[in-house]
Tab-separated table of C-alpha atoms and ligand atoms in Angstrom:
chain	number	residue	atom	x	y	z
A	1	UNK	CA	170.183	167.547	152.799
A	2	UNK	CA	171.078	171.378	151.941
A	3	UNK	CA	172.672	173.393	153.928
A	4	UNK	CA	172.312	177.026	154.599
A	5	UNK	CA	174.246	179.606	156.671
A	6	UNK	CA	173.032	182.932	157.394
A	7	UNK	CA	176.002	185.149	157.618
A	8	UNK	CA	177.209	188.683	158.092
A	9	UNK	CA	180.392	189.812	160.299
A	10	UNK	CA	177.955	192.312	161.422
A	11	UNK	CA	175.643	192.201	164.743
A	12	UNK	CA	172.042	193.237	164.528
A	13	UNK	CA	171.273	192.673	160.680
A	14	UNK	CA	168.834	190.082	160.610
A	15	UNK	CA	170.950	186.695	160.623
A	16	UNK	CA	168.915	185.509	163.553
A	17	UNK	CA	165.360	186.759	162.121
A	18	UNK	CA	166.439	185.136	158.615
A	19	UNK	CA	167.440	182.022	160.432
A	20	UNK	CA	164.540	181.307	162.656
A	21	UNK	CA	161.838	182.552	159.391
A	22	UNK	CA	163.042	180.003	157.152
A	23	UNK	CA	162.943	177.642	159.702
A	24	UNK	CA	159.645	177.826	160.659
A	25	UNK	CA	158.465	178.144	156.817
A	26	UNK	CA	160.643	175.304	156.134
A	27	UNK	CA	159.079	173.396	158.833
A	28	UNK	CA	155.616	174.291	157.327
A	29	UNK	CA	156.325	172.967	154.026
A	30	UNK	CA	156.641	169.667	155.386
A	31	UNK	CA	160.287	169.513	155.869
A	32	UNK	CA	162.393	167.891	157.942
A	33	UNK	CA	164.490	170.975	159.276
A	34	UNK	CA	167.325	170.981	161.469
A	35	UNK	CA	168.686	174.557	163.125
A	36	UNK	CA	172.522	174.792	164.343
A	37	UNK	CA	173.151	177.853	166.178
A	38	UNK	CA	176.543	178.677	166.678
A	39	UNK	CA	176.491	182.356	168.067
A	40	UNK	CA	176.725	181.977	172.164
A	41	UNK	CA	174.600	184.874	172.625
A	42	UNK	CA	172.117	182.064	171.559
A	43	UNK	CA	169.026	183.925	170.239
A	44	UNK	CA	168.181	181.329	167.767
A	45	UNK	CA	168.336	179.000	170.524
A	46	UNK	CA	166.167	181.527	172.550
A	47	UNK	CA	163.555	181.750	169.951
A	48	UNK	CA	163.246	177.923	169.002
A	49	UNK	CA	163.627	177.064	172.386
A	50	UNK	CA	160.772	175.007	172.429
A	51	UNK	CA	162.165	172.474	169.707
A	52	UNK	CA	165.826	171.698	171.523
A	53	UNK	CA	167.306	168.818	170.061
A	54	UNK	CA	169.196	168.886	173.701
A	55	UNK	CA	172.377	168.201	171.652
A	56	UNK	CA	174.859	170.868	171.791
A	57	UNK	CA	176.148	172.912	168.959
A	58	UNK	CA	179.807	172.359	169.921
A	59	UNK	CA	179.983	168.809	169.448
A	60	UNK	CA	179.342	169.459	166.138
A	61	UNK	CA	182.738	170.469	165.938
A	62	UNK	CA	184.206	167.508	168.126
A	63	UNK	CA	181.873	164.993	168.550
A	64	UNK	CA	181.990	162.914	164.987
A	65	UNK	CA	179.245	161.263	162.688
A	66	UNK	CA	178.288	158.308	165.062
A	67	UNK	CA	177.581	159.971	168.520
A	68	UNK	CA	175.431	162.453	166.829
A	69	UNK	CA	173.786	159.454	164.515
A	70	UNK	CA	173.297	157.887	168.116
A	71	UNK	CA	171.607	161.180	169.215
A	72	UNK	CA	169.391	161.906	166.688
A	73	UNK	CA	168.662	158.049	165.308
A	74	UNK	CA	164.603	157.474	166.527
A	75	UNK	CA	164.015	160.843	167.856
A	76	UNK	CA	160.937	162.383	167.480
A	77	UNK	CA	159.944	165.954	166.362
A	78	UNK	CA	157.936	168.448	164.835
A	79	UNK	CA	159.720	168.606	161.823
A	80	UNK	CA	161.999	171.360	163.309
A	81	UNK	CA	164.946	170.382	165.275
A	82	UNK	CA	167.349	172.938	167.515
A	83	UNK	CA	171.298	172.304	167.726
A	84	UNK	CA	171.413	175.027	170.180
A	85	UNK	CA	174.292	177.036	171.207
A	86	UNK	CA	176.341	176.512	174.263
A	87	UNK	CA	179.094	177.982	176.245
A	88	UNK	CA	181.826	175.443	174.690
A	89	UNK	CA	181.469	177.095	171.250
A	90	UNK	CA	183.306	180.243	172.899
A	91	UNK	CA	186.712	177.538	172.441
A	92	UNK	CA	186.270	176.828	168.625
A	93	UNK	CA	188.633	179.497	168.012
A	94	UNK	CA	191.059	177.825	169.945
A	95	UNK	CA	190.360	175.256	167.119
A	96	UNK	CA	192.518	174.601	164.025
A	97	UNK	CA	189.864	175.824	160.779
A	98	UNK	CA	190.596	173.628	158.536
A	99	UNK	CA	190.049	170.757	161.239
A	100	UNK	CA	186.998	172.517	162.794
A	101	UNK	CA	185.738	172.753	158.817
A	102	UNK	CA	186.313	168.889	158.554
A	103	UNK	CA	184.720	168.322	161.578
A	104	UNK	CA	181.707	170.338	160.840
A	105	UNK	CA	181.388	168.870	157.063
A	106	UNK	CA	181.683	165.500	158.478
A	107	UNK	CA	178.775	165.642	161.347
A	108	UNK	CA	176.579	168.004	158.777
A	109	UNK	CA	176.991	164.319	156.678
A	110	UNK	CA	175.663	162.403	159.086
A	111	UNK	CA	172.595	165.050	160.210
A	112	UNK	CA	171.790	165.072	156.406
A	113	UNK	CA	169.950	161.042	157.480
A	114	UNK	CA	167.752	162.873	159.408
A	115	UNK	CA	167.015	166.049	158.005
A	116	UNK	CA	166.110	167.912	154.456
A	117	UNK	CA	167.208	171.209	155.112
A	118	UNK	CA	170.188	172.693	157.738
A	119	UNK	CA	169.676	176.205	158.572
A	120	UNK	CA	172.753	177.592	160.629
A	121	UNK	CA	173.053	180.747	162.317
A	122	UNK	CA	176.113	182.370	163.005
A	123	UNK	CA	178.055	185.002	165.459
A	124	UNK	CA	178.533	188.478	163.850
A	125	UNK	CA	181.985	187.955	163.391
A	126	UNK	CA	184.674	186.149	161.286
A	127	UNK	CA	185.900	183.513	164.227
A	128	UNK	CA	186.554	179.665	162.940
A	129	UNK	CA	183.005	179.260	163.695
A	130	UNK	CA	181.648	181.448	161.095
A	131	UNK	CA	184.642	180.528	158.713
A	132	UNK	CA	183.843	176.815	159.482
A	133	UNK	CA	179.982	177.122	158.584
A	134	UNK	CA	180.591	178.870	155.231
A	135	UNK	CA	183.071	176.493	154.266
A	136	UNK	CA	180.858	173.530	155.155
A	137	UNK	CA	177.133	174.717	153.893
A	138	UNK	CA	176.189	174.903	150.304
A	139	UNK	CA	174.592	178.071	150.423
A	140	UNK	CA	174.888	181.380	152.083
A	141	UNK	CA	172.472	184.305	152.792
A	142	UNK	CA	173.245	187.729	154.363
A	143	UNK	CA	171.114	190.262	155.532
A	144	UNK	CA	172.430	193.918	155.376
A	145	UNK	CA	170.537	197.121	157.345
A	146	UNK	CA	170.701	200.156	155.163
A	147	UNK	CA	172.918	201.810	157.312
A	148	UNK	CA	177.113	202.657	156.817
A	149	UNK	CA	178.654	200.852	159.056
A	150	UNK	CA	176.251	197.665	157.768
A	151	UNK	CA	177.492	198.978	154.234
A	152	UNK	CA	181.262	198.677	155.120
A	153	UNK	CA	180.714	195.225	156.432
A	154	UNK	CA	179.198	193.973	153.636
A	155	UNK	CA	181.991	194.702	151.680
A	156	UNK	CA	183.944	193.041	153.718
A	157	UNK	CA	181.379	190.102	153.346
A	158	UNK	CA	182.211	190.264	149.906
A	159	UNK	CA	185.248	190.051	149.962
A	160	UNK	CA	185.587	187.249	152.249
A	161	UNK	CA	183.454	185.144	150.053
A	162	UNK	CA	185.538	185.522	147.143
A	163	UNK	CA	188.325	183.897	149.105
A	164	UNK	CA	186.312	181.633	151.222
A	165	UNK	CA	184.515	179.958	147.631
A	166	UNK	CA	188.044	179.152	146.654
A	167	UNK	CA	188.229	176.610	149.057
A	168	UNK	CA	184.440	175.909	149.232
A	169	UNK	CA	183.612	175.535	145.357
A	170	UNK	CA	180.127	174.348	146.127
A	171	UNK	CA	178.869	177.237	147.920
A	172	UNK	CA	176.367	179.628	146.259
A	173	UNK	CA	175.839	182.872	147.799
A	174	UNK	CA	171.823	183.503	147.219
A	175	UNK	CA	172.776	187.390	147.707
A	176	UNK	CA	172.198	189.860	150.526
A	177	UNK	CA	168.308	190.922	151.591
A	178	UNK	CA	167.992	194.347	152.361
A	179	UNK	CA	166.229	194.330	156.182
A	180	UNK	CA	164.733	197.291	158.283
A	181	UNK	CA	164.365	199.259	155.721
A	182	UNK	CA	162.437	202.304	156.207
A	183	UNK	CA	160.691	204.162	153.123
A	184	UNK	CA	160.395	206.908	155.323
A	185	UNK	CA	164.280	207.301	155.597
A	186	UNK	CA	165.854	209.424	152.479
A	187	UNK	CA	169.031	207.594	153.901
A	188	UNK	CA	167.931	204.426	153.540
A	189	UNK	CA	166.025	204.687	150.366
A	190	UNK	CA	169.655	206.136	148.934
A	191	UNK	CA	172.015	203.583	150.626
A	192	UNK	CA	169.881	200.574	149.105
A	193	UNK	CA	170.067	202.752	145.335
A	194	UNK	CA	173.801	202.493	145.747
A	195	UNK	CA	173.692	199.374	147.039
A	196	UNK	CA	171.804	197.788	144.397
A	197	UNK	CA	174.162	199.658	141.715
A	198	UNK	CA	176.913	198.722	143.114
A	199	UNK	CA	176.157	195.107	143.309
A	200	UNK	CA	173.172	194.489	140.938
A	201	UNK	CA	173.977	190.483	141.046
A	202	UNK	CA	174.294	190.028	144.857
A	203	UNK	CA	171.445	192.126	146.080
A	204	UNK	CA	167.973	190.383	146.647
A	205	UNK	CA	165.343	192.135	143.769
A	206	UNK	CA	162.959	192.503	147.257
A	207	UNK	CA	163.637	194.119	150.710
A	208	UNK	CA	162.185	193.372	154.188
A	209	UNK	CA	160.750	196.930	156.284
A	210	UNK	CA	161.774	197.619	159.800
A	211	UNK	CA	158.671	195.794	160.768
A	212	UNK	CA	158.186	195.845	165.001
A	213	UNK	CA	155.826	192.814	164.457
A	214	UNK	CA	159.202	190.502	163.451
A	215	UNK	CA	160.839	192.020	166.672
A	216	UNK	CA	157.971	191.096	168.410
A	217	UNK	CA	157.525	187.547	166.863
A	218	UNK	CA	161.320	186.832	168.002
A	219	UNK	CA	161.206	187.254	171.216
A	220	UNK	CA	157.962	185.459	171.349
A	221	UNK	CA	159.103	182.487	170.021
A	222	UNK	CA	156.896	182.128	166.792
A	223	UNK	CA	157.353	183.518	163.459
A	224	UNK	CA	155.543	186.855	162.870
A	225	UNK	CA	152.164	185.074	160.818
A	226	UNK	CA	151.425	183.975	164.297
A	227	UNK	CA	151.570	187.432	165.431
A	228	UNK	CA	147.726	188.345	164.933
A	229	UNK	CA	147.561	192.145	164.430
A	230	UNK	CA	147.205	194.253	161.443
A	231	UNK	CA	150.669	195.567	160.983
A	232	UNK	CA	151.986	192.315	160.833
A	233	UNK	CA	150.721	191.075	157.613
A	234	UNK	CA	153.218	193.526	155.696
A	235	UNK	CA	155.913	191.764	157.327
A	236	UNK	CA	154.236	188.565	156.625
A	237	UNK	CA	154.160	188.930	153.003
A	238	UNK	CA	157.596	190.439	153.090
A	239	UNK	CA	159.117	187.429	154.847
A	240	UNK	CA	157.264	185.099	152.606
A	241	UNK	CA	158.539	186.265	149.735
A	242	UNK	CA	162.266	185.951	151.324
A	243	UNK	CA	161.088	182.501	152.178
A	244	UNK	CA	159.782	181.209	148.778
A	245	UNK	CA	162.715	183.211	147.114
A	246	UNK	CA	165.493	180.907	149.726
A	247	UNK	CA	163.447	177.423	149.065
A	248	UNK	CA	163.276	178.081	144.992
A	249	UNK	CA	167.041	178.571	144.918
A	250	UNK	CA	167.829	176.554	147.601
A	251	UNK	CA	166.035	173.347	145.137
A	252	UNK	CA	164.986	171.265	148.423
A	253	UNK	CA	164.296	167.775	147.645
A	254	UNK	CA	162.041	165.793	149.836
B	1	ADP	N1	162.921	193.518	159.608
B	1	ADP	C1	163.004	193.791	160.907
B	1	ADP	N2	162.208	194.736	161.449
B	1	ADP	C2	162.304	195.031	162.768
B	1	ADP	N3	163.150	194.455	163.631
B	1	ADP	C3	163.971	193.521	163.141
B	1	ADP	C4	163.949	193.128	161.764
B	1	ADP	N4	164.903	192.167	161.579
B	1	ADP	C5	165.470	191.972	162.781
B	1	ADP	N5	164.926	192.773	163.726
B	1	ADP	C6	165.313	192.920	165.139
B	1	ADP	O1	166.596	193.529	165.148
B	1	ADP	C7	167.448	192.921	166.094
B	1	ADP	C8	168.649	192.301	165.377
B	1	ADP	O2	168.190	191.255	164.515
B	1	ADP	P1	168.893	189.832	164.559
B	1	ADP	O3	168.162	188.938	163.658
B	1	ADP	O4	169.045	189.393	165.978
B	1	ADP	O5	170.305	190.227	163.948
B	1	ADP	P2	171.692	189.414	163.946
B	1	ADP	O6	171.361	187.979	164.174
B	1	ADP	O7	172.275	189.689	162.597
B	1	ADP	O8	172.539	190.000	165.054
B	1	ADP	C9	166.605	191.904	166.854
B	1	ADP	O9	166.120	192.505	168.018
B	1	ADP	C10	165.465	191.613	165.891
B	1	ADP	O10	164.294	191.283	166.575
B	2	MG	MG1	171.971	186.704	165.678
């Protein structure tokens, strides 16, 4: 199994549209795909409500290989699986990291006999969850808005990962997609520019518009090439290509 977290210590960027995209192309492909969320706002969970594992993120953290083998030994799905977020995640950062990273690797191990791909979502900031997650996955993906603040927390993103693949050799970061972008904006069509200069490796060579069809497809639980209007088949193609890009680098074995 591979494991992917979508991180940024940023609210509103995309980590949760990224998250739940992949899934459900993932799922599509004939995968076996299991979904942790660990942000307590629980949108992921929100969005793939309808594929709840009923086993709670937390215990992913304290639980240990064989009650979650237990869990998940027999059960049936659609090929997409929930770990959804609950209100114990809120004490992880209560939690030692290097023992909640332990933790994590160890039950990610034993979900890896039931699944191809793990897709986890995190909480936009830098708590022992987060920390935990990109210590324990094998790659990482961050969306970025094409705004300043978004800007400045990317390069703390940056950052971060330097320090964080120290300790977490395996990890590849796959780069940061640019998301909402408007063409219409001279701002945003100038941040991405500098962006993409400033960080010509780690930038994704595609972006994905501020598209209201992905909103839309979000909060009604589907991915937006269910959404069956004109203006979302931009955003289809867009999120696609993010897809295809994530599984080709990602080298998924079935
Ligand atoms: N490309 C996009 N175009 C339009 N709306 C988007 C796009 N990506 C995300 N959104 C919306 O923006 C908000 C923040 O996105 P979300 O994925 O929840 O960010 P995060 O998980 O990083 O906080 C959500 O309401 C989501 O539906
Ligand atoms: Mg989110």
């Amino acid at each position: 199994m591979k494991t992917l977290v979508t991180a940024i210590q940023k609210g509103g960027q995309g980590k949760t549209f990224a998250t739940c995209h992949l899934a459900f192309d993932f799922q599509e492909r004939g995968l076996r795909v299991a979904v942790i969320d660990l942000d307590t706002q629980g949108n992921a969970s929100w969005t793939l409500a309808g594929h709840d594992s009923g086993y709670p993120a937390s215990r992913m953290f304290t639980a240990g290989g064989d009650e979650l083998r237990a869990w998940f030994a027999g059960r049936e799905d659609d090929g997409l699986t929930l770990i959804a977020a609950d209100a114990s995640l809120a004490n992880l950062d209560k939690m030692d990291l290097a023992q909640a990273a332990g933790a994590l690797r160890a039950s990610i191990e034993a979900l890896g006999e039931f699944f191809d791909v793990c897709l986890i979502d995190t909480a936009p900031s830098l708590g022992v969850a987060m920390t935990a997650a990109v210590l324990a996955a094998d790659y990482m993906l961050s969306p970025v808005e094409m705004e300043a603040y978004s800007l400045q927390g990317m390069k703390k993103m940056v950052a971060i990962i330097g320090n964080l693949r120290k300790q977490n050799p395996k990890l590849r970061f796959l780069g940061m997609v640019p998301n909402k972008v408007d063409a219409r904006k001279p701002r945003h069509v100038s941040n991405l520019a500098t962006l993409q200069q400033a960080y010509p490796q780690l930038i994704l060579p595609f972006s994905v518009g501020a598209r209201d069809s992905i909103a839309e497809a979000l909060g009604e639980q589907m991915p937006v090439w269910k959404i069956k209007k004109t203006a979302a088949r931009k955003a289809t193609q867009e999120v696609r290509a993010l897809a295809d890009y994530v599984f080709t680098k990602m080298e998924i074995a079935q």
